[in-house]
mmCIF file of C-alpha atoms and ligand atoms in Angstrom:
data_model
loop_
_atom_site.group_PDB
_atom_site.id
_atom_site.type_symbol
_atom_site.label_atom_id
_atom_site.label_comp_id
_atom_site.label_asym_id
_atom_site.label_seq_id
_atom_site.Cartn_x
_atom_site.Cartn_y
_atom_site.Cartn_z
ATOM 1 C CA LEU A 107 101.031 133.929 79.840
ATOM 2 C CA SER A 108 104.536 132.644 79.147
ATOM 3 C CA ARG A 109 104.625 134.636 75.915
ATOM 4 C CA LEU A 110 103.336 137.706 77.746
ATOM 5 C CA LEU A 111 105.985 137.250 80.432
ATOM 6 C CA ARG A 112 108.654 136.840 77.765
ATOM 7 C CA ARG A 113 107.610 140.107 76.146
ATOM 8 C CA ARG A 114 107.607 141.859 79.582
ATOM 9 C CA THR A 115 110.980 140.431 80.485
ATOM 10 C CA LYS A 116 112.436 141.261 77.062
ATOM 11 C CA LEU A 117 113.153 137.561 76.391
ATOM 12 C CA PRO A 118 113.410 136.706 72.684
ATOM 13 C CA ALA A 119 109.996 135.949 71.169
ATOM 14 C CA TYR A 120 109.776 132.666 69.281
ATOM 15 C CA ASN A 121 106.806 132.064 67.057
ATOM 16 C CA SER A 122 107.770 130.425 63.786
ATOM 17 C CA VAL A 123 108.793 127.058 62.376
ATOM 18 C CA ASP A 124 112.242 128.522 61.739
ATOM 19 C CA ASP A 125 112.450 129.357 65.450
ATOM 20 C CA ALA A 126 111.435 125.777 66.292
ATOM 21 C CA VAL A 127 114.189 124.411 64.024
ATOM 22 C CA SER A 128 116.795 126.661 65.576
ATOM 23 C CA LEU A 129 115.664 125.875 69.150
ATOM 24 C CA LEU A 130 115.861 122.130 68.443
ATOM 25 C CA ARG A 131 119.297 122.536 66.867
ATOM 26 C CA HIS A 132 120.764 124.267 69.910
ATOM 27 C CA ALA A 133 118.866 122.663 72.815
ATOM 28 C CA LYS A 134 120.738 120.159 74.976
ATOM 29 C CA ASN A 135 118.108 119.289 77.639
ATOM 30 C CA ILE A 136 114.734 118.822 75.998
ATOM 31 C CA ILE A 137 111.707 117.611 77.960
ATOM 32 C CA VAL A 138 109.192 115.915 75.668
ATOM 33 C CA LEU A 139 105.695 115.755 77.202
ATOM 34 C CA SER A 140 103.683 113.304 75.108
ATOM 35 C CA GLY A 141 100.128 112.010 74.978
ATOM 36 C CA ALA A 142 97.855 109.657 73.071
ATOM 37 C CA GLY A 143 98.176 111.690 69.855
ATOM 38 C CA ILE A 144 101.617 110.170 69.177
ATOM 39 C CA SER A 145 100.144 106.644 69.091
ATOM 40 C CA THR A 146 97.039 107.203 66.929
ATOM 41 C CA SER A 147 98.998 106.475 63.740
ATOM 42 C CA CYS A 148 99.921 103.096 65.313
ATOM 43 C CA GLY A 149 96.206 102.214 65.433
ATOM 44 C CA ILE A 150 95.648 103.094 69.105
ATOM 45 C CA PRO A 151 92.783 105.582 69.448
ATOM 46 C CA ASP A 152 93.342 108.596 71.666
ATOM 47 C CA PHE A 153 90.859 109.399 74.432
ATOM 48 C CA ARG A 154 89.048 112.660 73.676
ATOM 49 C CA SER A 155 88.969 113.037 69.883
ATOM 50 C CA ALA A 156 85.642 112.488 68.134
ATOM 51 C CA ASN A 157 86.755 108.936 67.289
ATOM 52 C CA GLY A 158 88.609 108.459 70.568
ATOM 53 C CA LEU A 159 88.185 105.797 73.244
ATOM 54 C CA TYR A 160 85.727 107.796 75.330
ATOM 55 C CA ALA A 161 83.459 108.390 72.315
ATOM 56 C CA GLN A 162 83.675 104.675 71.445
ATOM 57 C CA ILE A 163 82.776 103.642 75.011
ATOM 58 C CA GLN A 164 79.850 106.075 74.970
ATOM 59 C CA GLU A 165 78.609 104.875 71.558
ATOM 60 C CA ASP A 166 79.076 101.192 72.443
ATOM 61 C CA GLY A 167 76.433 101.561 75.121
ATOM 62 C CA GLU A 168 77.714 98.109 76.219
ATOM 63 C CA TYR A 169 79.083 99.460 79.503
ATOM 64 C CA ASP A 170 76.573 101.208 81.763
ATOM 65 C CA LEU A 171 78.925 104.047 82.658
ATOM 66 C CA SER A 172 77.505 107.496 83.421
ATOM 67 C CA ASP A 173 80.867 108.934 82.293
ATOM 68 C CA PRO A 174 83.271 106.992 80.009
ATOM 69 C CA GLN A 175 86.139 108.101 82.268
ATOM 70 C CA GLU A 176 84.708 105.745 84.934
ATOM 71 C CA MET A 177 86.359 102.986 82.902
ATOM 72 C CA PHE A 178 89.610 104.260 84.435
ATOM 73 C CA ASP A 179 88.280 105.267 87.867
ATOM 74 C CA ILE A 180 89.632 103.346 90.882
ATOM 75 C CA ARG A 181 86.400 103.557 92.860
ATOM 76 C CA TYR A 182 84.391 102.143 89.976
ATOM 77 C CA PHE A 183 87.054 99.481 89.377
ATOM 78 C CA ARG A 184 86.830 98.275 92.984
ATOM 79 C CA GLU A 185 83.059 97.914 92.700
ATOM 80 C CA GLN A 186 82.869 96.427 89.203
ATOM 81 C CA PRO A 187 86.292 95.226 87.970
ATOM 82 C CA GLU A 188 84.564 93.051 85.357
ATOM 83 C CA VAL A 189 83.622 96.200 83.360
ATOM 84 C CA PHE A 190 87.277 97.210 82.924
ATOM 85 C CA TYR A 191 88.270 93.610 82.163
ATOM 86 C CA SER A 192 85.561 93.328 79.504
ATOM 87 C CA PHE A 193 87.284 96.279 77.784
ATOM 88 C CA ALA A 194 91.016 96.040 78.645
ATOM 89 C CA LYS A 195 91.975 93.742 75.728
ATOM 90 C CA GLN A 196 91.166 96.612 73.305
ATOM 91 C CA ILE A 197 93.953 98.752 74.785
ATOM 92 C CA TYR A 198 96.385 96.005 75.771
ATOM 93 C CA PRO A 199 99.708 96.713 74.040
ATOM 94 C CA SER A 200 100.158 93.807 71.655
ATOM 95 C CA ASN A 201 101.546 94.074 68.130
ATOM 96 C CA PHE A 202 101.734 97.822 67.738
ATOM 97 C CA VAL A 203 104.763 99.397 66.003
ATOM 98 C CA PRO A 204 106.243 102.677 67.312
ATOM 99 C CA SER A 205 105.249 105.751 65.253
ATOM 100 C CA PRO A 206 107.668 108.271 63.692
ATOM 101 C CA CYS A 207 106.976 110.374 66.820
ATOM 102 C CA HIS A 208 108.162 107.626 69.171
ATOM 103 C CA ARG A 209 111.253 107.172 66.986
ATOM 104 C CA TRP A 210 111.804 110.951 66.882
ATOM 105 C CA ILE A 211 111.996 110.965 70.692
ATOM 106 C CA LYS A 212 114.586 108.174 70.405
ATOM 107 C CA LEU A 213 116.438 110.320 67.825
ATOM 108 C CA LEU A 214 116.578 113.232 70.289
ATOM 109 C CA GLU A 215 117.995 110.835 72.889
ATOM 110 C CA ASP A 216 120.554 109.397 70.455
ATOM 111 C CA ARG A 217 121.717 112.942 69.715
ATOM 112 C CA GLY A 218 122.159 113.566 73.457
ATOM 113 C CA LYS A 219 119.365 116.147 73.540
ATOM 114 C CA LEU A 220 116.628 114.367 75.523
ATOM 115 C CA LEU A 221 116.485 115.272 79.215
ATOM 116 C CA ARG A 222 113.375 113.085 79.729
ATOM 117 C CA ASN A 223 110.201 111.969 77.971
ATOM 118 C CA TYR A 224 107.207 112.383 80.275
ATOM 119 C CA THR A 225 104.598 110.218 78.613
ATOM 120 C CA GLN A 226 100.944 109.902 79.618
ATOM 121 C CA ASN A 227 100.582 106.829 77.437
ATOM 122 C CA ILE A 228 100.344 103.282 78.793
ATOM 123 C CA ASP A 229 101.209 101.504 75.521
ATOM 124 C CA THR A 230 104.990 101.316 76.296
ATOM 125 C CA LEU A 231 105.749 102.165 72.633
ATOM 126 C CA GLU A 232 108.444 104.651 73.712
ATOM 127 C CA THR A 233 110.323 101.740 75.314
ATOM 128 C CA LEU A 234 109.739 99.585 72.237
ATOM 129 C CA ALA A 235 111.232 102.408 70.148
ATOM 130 C CA GLY A 236 114.327 102.186 72.366
ATOM 131 C CA VAL A 237 113.869 105.366 74.421
ATOM 132 C CA GLN A 238 115.755 104.882 77.706
ATOM 133 C CA ASN A 239 114.822 107.994 79.609
ATOM 134 C CA VAL A 240 111.034 107.759 79.572
ATOM 135 C CA LEU A 241 108.821 108.301 82.609
ATOM 136 C CA GLN A 242 105.432 106.578 82.268
ATOM 137 C CA CYS A 243 103.496 109.150 84.309
ATOM 138 C CA HIS A 244 100.262 107.138 84.148
ATOM 139 C CA GLY A 245 101.915 103.737 84.566
ATOM 140 C CA SER A 246 101.546 100.915 82.078
ATOM 141 C CA PHE A 247 100.541 97.274 81.626
ATOM 142 C CA ALA A 248 104.173 96.253 82.244
ATOM 143 C CA THR A 249 103.308 95.185 85.814
ATOM 144 C CA ALA A 250 100.123 94.464 87.797
ATOM 145 C CA SER A 251 99.396 94.577 91.544
ATOM 146 C CA CYS A 252 96.943 92.964 93.941
ATOM 147 C CA LEU A 253 94.461 95.491 95.328
ATOM 148 C CA ARG A 254 94.574 93.663 98.633
ATOM 149 C CA CYS A 255 98.091 92.442 99.459
ATOM 150 C CA ARG A 256 99.801 94.767 96.933
ATOM 151 C CA ARG A 257 101.876 91.914 95.515
ATOM 152 C CA ARG A 258 103.357 93.058 92.178
ATOM 153 C CA VAL A 259 103.725 90.675 89.213
ATOM 154 C CA PRO A 260 104.867 91.084 85.587
ATOM 155 C CA GLY A 261 101.936 92.258 83.440
ATOM 156 C CA THR A 262 102.218 89.101 81.361
ATOM 157 C CA ASP A 263 100.991 87.137 84.413
ATOM 158 C CA ILE A 264 97.489 88.514 83.833
ATOM 159 C CA GLU A 265 97.628 88.720 80.020
ATOM 160 C CA GLY A 266 95.621 85.486 79.684
ATOM 161 C CA GLU A 267 92.749 86.768 81.765
ATOM 162 C CA ILE A 268 92.829 90.143 79.962
ATOM 163 C CA MET A 269 92.559 88.408 76.579
ATOM 164 C CA ARG A 270 89.783 86.114 77.910
ATOM 165 C CA GLN A 271 88.071 89.159 79.460
ATOM 166 C CA GLU A 272 88.149 87.591 82.932
ATOM 167 C CA VAL A 273 88.905 89.273 86.295
ATOM 168 C CA PRO A 274 92.384 88.094 87.418
ATOM 169 C CA LYS A 275 92.645 87.114 91.097
ATOM 170 C CA CYS A 276 95.729 87.109 93.327
ATOM 171 C CA SER A 277 97.103 83.598 93.834
ATOM 172 C CA VAL A 278 98.802 84.530 97.143
ATOM 173 C CA CYS A 279 95.605 85.944 98.643
ATOM 174 C CA ARG A 280 93.709 82.907 97.462
ATOM 175 C CA ALA A 281 96.274 80.507 99.005
ATOM 176 C CA GLU A 282 96.187 82.488 102.267
ATOM 177 C CA ARG A 283 92.423 82.299 102.313
ATOM 178 C CA GLU A 284 92.482 78.554 101.706
ATOM 179 C CA ALA A 285 95.022 78.110 104.503
ATOM 180 C CA ALA A 286 92.887 80.230 106.854
ATOM 181 C CA ARG A 287 89.791 78.229 106.018
ATOM 182 C CA ALA A 288 91.644 74.940 106.605
ATOM 183 C CA TYR A 289 92.990 76.282 109.921
ATOM 184 C CA GLU A 290 89.532 77.472 110.979
ATOM 185 C CA LYS A 291 88.098 74.047 110.194
ATOM 186 C CA SER A 292 90.724 72.128 112.170
ATOM 187 C CA ALA A 293 90.790 74.712 114.990
ATOM 188 C CA SER A 294 87.052 74.708 115.539
ATOM 189 C CA ALA A 295 87.117 70.908 115.372
ATOM 190 C CA LYS A 296 89.636 70.976 118.301
ATOM 191 C CA GLY A 297 87.866 73.953 120.029
ATOM 192 C CA LYS A 298 90.947 76.246 119.452
ATOM 193 C CA PRO A 299 90.556 80.138 119.402
ATOM 194 C CA LYS A 300 89.893 81.781 116.029
ATOM 195 C CA VAL A 301 92.727 83.688 114.328
ATOM 196 C CA LYS A 302 92.037 87.417 114.452
ATOM 197 C CA GLY A 303 92.842 90.328 112.143
ATOM 198 C CA GLY A 304 95.785 90.686 109.739
ATOM 199 C CA MET A 305 95.698 88.764 106.516
ATOM 200 C CA ILE A 306 94.314 85.574 108.007
ATOM 201 C CA TRP A 307 90.607 85.350 107.399
ATOM 202 C CA GLY A 308 88.231 84.474 110.234
ATOM 203 C CA ASP A 309 84.467 84.350 109.802
ATOM 204 C CA GLU A 310 84.101 88.022 110.688
ATOM 205 C CA GLU A 311 83.441 90.363 107.800
ATOM 206 C CA GLU A 312 86.632 91.228 105.947
ATOM 207 C CA GLU A 313 87.374 94.809 107.179
ATOM 208 C CA GLU A 314 87.648 97.383 104.422
ATOM 209 C CA ASN A 315 91.362 98.059 103.998
ATOM 210 C CA GLU A 316 93.056 100.911 102.225
ATOM 211 C CA TRP A 317 93.038 98.889 99.050
ATOM 212 C CA GLY A 318 89.338 98.150 99.198
ATOM 213 C CA GLY A 319 88.745 94.910 101.117
ATOM 214 C CA GLY A 320 85.600 93.072 100.075
ATOM 215 C CA GLU A 321 86.421 90.524 97.367
ATOM 216 C CA PRO A 322 90.071 89.789 98.260
ATOM 217 C CA GLY A 323 92.887 89.771 95.797
ATOM 218 C CA ILE A 324 91.787 91.399 92.530
ATOM 219 C CA MET A 325 94.777 92.098 90.295
ATOM 220 C CA LYS A 326 94.917 95.498 88.554
ATOM 221 C CA PRO A 327 97.409 96.613 85.881
ATOM 222 C CA ASP A 328 99.724 99.309 87.291
ATOM 223 C CA ILE A 329 97.982 102.022 85.272
ATOM 224 C CA THR A 330 97.207 105.171 87.260
ATOM 225 C CA PHE A 331 93.425 105.374 87.470
ATOM 226 C CA PHE A 332 91.486 108.534 88.223
ATOM 227 C CA GLY A 333 91.397 108.766 92.021
ATOM 228 C CA GLN A 334 94.905 107.303 92.404
ATOM 229 C CA ALA A 335 98.079 109.325 93.069
ATOM 230 C CA LEU A 336 100.872 109.292 90.495
ATOM 231 C CA ASP A 337 104.043 107.474 91.433
ATOM 232 C CA SER A 338 106.268 109.821 93.513
ATOM 233 C CA LYS A 339 108.895 109.517 90.757
ATOM 234 C CA PHE A 340 106.928 112.100 88.745
ATOM 235 C CA ASP A 341 107.464 114.865 91.328
ATOM 236 C CA GLU A 342 111.057 113.803 92.012
ATOM 237 C CA CYS A 343 111.968 113.918 88.309
ATOM 238 C CA LEU A 344 110.185 117.204 87.635
ATOM 239 C CA PHE A 345 111.815 118.824 90.667
ATOM 240 C CA LYS A 346 115.247 117.860 89.271
ATOM 241 C CA ASP A 347 114.511 118.473 85.585
ATOM 242 C CA ARG A 348 113.060 121.964 86.007
ATOM 243 C CA GLU A 349 116.570 123.213 86.834
ATOM 244 C CA LYS A 350 118.173 121.732 83.700
ATOM 245 C CA VAL A 351 115.535 121.878 80.946
ATOM 246 C CA ASP A 352 116.220 124.293 78.064
ATOM 247 C CA LEU A 353 113.279 123.422 75.792
ATOM 248 C CA LEU A 354 109.830 121.884 76.377
ATOM 249 C CA VAL A 355 108.177 120.041 73.452
ATOM 250 C CA ILE A 356 104.523 119.117 74.078
ATOM 251 C CA ILE A 357 103.235 116.630 71.546
ATOM 252 C CA GLY A 358 99.924 114.831 70.929
ATOM 253 C CA THR A 359 98.014 115.740 74.070
ATOM 254 C CA SER A 360 94.940 117.771 75.026
ATOM 255 C CA LEU A 361 96.623 118.637 78.350
ATOM 256 C CA LYS A 362 93.355 117.921 80.154
ATOM 257 C CA VAL A 363 94.667 115.755 83.011
ATOM 258 C CA ALA A 364 96.639 117.128 85.950
ATOM 259 C CA PRO A 365 99.251 116.927 87.296
ATOM 260 C CA VAL A 366 100.983 116.067 84.001
ATOM 261 C CA SER A 367 99.204 118.941 82.239
ATOM 262 C CA GLU A 368 100.778 121.320 84.764
ATOM 263 C CA VAL A 369 104.345 120.514 83.684
ATOM 264 C CA CYS A 370 104.053 123.550 81.365
ATOM 265 C CA THR A 371 103.637 125.861 84.344
ATOM 266 C CA HIS A 372 106.122 124.071 86.611
ATOM 267 C CA ILE A 373 109.133 124.923 84.506
ATOM 268 C CA PRO A 374 110.591 128.438 84.405
ATOM 269 C CA HIS A 375 108.674 130.756 82.039
ATOM 270 C CA SER A 376 112.006 131.622 80.377
ATOM 271 C CA ILE A 377 112.101 128.121 78.864
ATOM 272 C CA PRO A 378 110.625 128.133 75.330
ATOM 273 C CA GLN A 379 107.713 125.768 74.681
ATOM 274 C CA ILE A 380 106.814 124.136 71.359
ATOM 275 C CA PHE A 381 103.325 122.597 71.051
ATOM 276 C CA ILE A 382 102.745 119.998 68.287
ATOM 277 C CA ASN A 383 99.150 118.807 68.040
ATOM 278 C CA LEU A 384 96.259 118.219 65.654
ATOM 279 C CA THR A 385 94.084 120.686 67.520
ATOM 280 C CA PRO A 386 94.824 123.842 69.502
ATOM 281 C CA VAL A 387 94.487 123.758 73.305
ATOM 282 C CA ALA A 388 92.913 126.913 74.722
ATOM 283 C CA HIS A 389 94.390 126.888 78.217
ATOM 284 C CA VAL A 390 98.037 126.740 77.162
ATOM 285 C CA GLN A 391 100.036 129.522 75.466
ATOM 286 C CA PRO A 392 103.149 127.870 74.054
ATOM 287 C CA ASP A 393 105.687 130.039 72.280
ATOM 288 C CA ILE A 394 105.396 128.047 69.083
ATOM 289 C CA CYS A 395 102.257 126.165 68.073
ATOM 290 C CA LEU A 396 102.634 123.676 65.176
ATOM 291 C CA LEU A 397 99.162 122.336 64.369
ATOM 292 C CA GLY A 398 98.765 119.215 62.254
ATOM 293 C CA ASP A 399 99.668 115.536 62.198
ATOM 294 C CA ALA A 400 102.494 115.018 64.667
ATOM 295 C CA ASP A 401 104.314 112.380 62.575
ATOM 296 C CA THR A 402 104.326 114.744 59.579
ATOM 297 C CA ILE A 403 105.528 117.693 61.662
ATOM 298 C CA VAL A 404 108.410 115.879 63.403
ATOM 299 C CA THR A 405 109.474 114.413 60.051
ATOM 300 C CA TYR A 406 109.455 117.897 58.497
ATOM 301 C CA LEU A 407 111.466 119.359 61.412
ATOM 302 C CA SER A 408 113.996 116.501 61.173
ATOM 303 C CA ASP A 409 114.398 117.075 57.424
ATOM 304 C CA ARG A 410 115.046 120.766 58.085
ATOM 305 C CA LEU A 411 117.660 119.790 60.690
ATOM 306 C CA GLY A 412 119.284 117.169 58.491
ATOM 307 C CA TRP A 413 118.397 114.441 60.991
ATOM 308 C CA SER A 414 116.915 111.099 59.922
ATOM 309 C CA ILE A 415 114.292 109.405 62.057
ATOM 310 C CA PRO A 416 115.349 105.775 62.721
ATOM 311 C CA PRO A 417 113.239 103.009 61.101
ATOM 312 C CA PRO A 418 110.795 101.008 63.265
ATOM 313 C CA PRO A 419 112.501 98.348 65.437
ATOM 314 C CA SER A 420 112.574 95.046 63.563
ATOM 315 C CA ALA A 421 109.985 92.511 64.710
ATOM 316 C CA SER A 422 112.838 90.479 66.265
ATOM 317 C CA ALA A 423 113.572 93.437 68.587
ATOM 318 C CA LYS A 424 110.306 92.718 70.492
HETATM 319 N N1 APR B 782 98.867 114.178 65.430
HETATM 320 C C1 APR B 782 98.820 115.195 66.335
HETATM 321 N N2 APR B 782 97.918 115.265 67.330
HETATM 322 C C2 APR B 782 97.019 114.260 67.408
HETATM 323 C C3 APR B 782 97.004 113.166 66.513
HETATM 324 C C4 APR B 782 97.984 113.154 65.499
HETATM 325 N N3 APR B 782 98.049 112.164 64.597
HETATM 326 N N4 APR B 782 95.976 112.347 66.860
HETATM 327 C C5 APR B 782 95.375 112.916 67.935
HETATM 328 N N5 APR B 782 95.993 114.058 68.259
HETATM 329 C C6 APR B 782 95.694 114.988 69.356
HETATM 330 C C7 APR B 782 94.213 115.213 69.585
HETATM 331 O O1 APR B 782 93.764 116.306 68.790
HETATM 332 C C8 APR B 782 94.177 115.540 71.073
HETATM 333 O O2 APR B 782 94.300 116.938 71.296
HETATM 334 O O3 APR B 782 96.166 114.376 70.533
HETATM 335 C C9 APR B 782 95.401 114.833 71.644
HETATM 336 C C10 APR B 782 95.046 113.625 72.494
HETATM 337 O O4 APR B 782 94.321 114.097 73.620
HETATM 338 P P1 APR B 782 93.589 113.036 74.563
HETATM 339 O O5 APR B 782 92.783 112.115 73.735
HETATM 340 O O6 APR B 782 92.923 113.817 75.653
HETATM 341 O O7 APR B 782 94.781 112.175 75.168
HETATM 342 P P2 APR B 782 95.804 112.624 76.300
HETATM 343 O O8 APR B 782 96.008 114.089 76.287
HETATM 344 O O9 APR B 782 96.993 111.766 76.146
HETATM 345 O O10 APR B 782 94.998 112.193 77.628
HETATM 346 C C11 APR B 782 95.670 112.336 78.855
HETATM 347 O O11 APR B 782 93.746 111.354 79.940
HETATM 348 O O12 APR B 782 92.114 109.746 80.210
HETATM 349 C C12 APR B 782 93.371 110.131 80.578
HETATM 350 O O13 APR B 782 94.970 108.651 81.398
HETATM 351 C C13 APR B 782 94.397 109.100 80.202
HETATM 352 O O14 APR B 782 96.732 109.481 79.722
HETATM 353 C C14 APR B 782 95.417 109.872 79.394
HETATM 354 C C15 APR B 782 95.153 111.309 79.805
HETATM 355 ZN ZN1 ZN B 783 96.920 89.495 97.018
#
């Protein structure tokens, strides 16, 4: 559609690698929209490729999920958090090294060309590569929150349980519950009235609260699950960025998950779009489509531009 509109509105047509090189050379406000395909060379499977996470979950047969996406569904998580925690250690960002793609995004930023990196990935490798202006649209393991009292803690607070494949519980909720129980005991001993409502537990059934009452205080990494809204920062940033962006580079994503996949249609159609991916994506018509391994493509483009992609951060940088 964007190409069609360009033709109608007599905008220049871009369709070759040479055009991509020239657009990158002259752009000053590039949005990079990235997905799991930029981390596969680091050893982190993507989601929907034949050897991706969803295929692995399906083949494993270990988790009785009717759809592998339930692994990241908030309703399913509330009912059976132990399923996610039996799996989470496989995707927990540990000793991965940023790919040439992550470092290419850093290169764009170092050259003053990166408006923002909208990443769908939760592996925080963009940050490890030194990218400052990255928006983790689907959250990350960097922090975790209690489903009940919403207390937020550093992600490392639940790393032990993730590695031991246990369900982490909220220490504040637990302490509150203990205090309530102790109060109830002493109160009933002295014939005092029960404490009602709020966070103090009485004997009455814990009412379902917005964060799914029931078993109080389960900690969940701040990853956006299916069924949860994205952080409002996504809309705020896109609203601002759509006025400044002069080139959109989409890299390593199947563009299957809204609202991030709709970034392409939320920026003016006059803004050229370059799509770098192993496989074509039917529902998007970028101006320039560079199909192949993303690391190889960004390295080739950088060579053509006379840029050099920085080396991986040294281990000490972690
Ligand atoms: N080079 C280029 N492209 C690659 C490479 C590579 N080395 N490896 C994989 N790809 C491509 C795949 O062909 C695929 O089109 O990257 C894309 C990854 O698509 P998905 O697996 O669907 O991952 P992504 O688009 O990031 O998923 C978006 O879905 O499940 C949710 O929250 C999850 O953030 C994720 C979202
Ligand atoms: Zn809590």
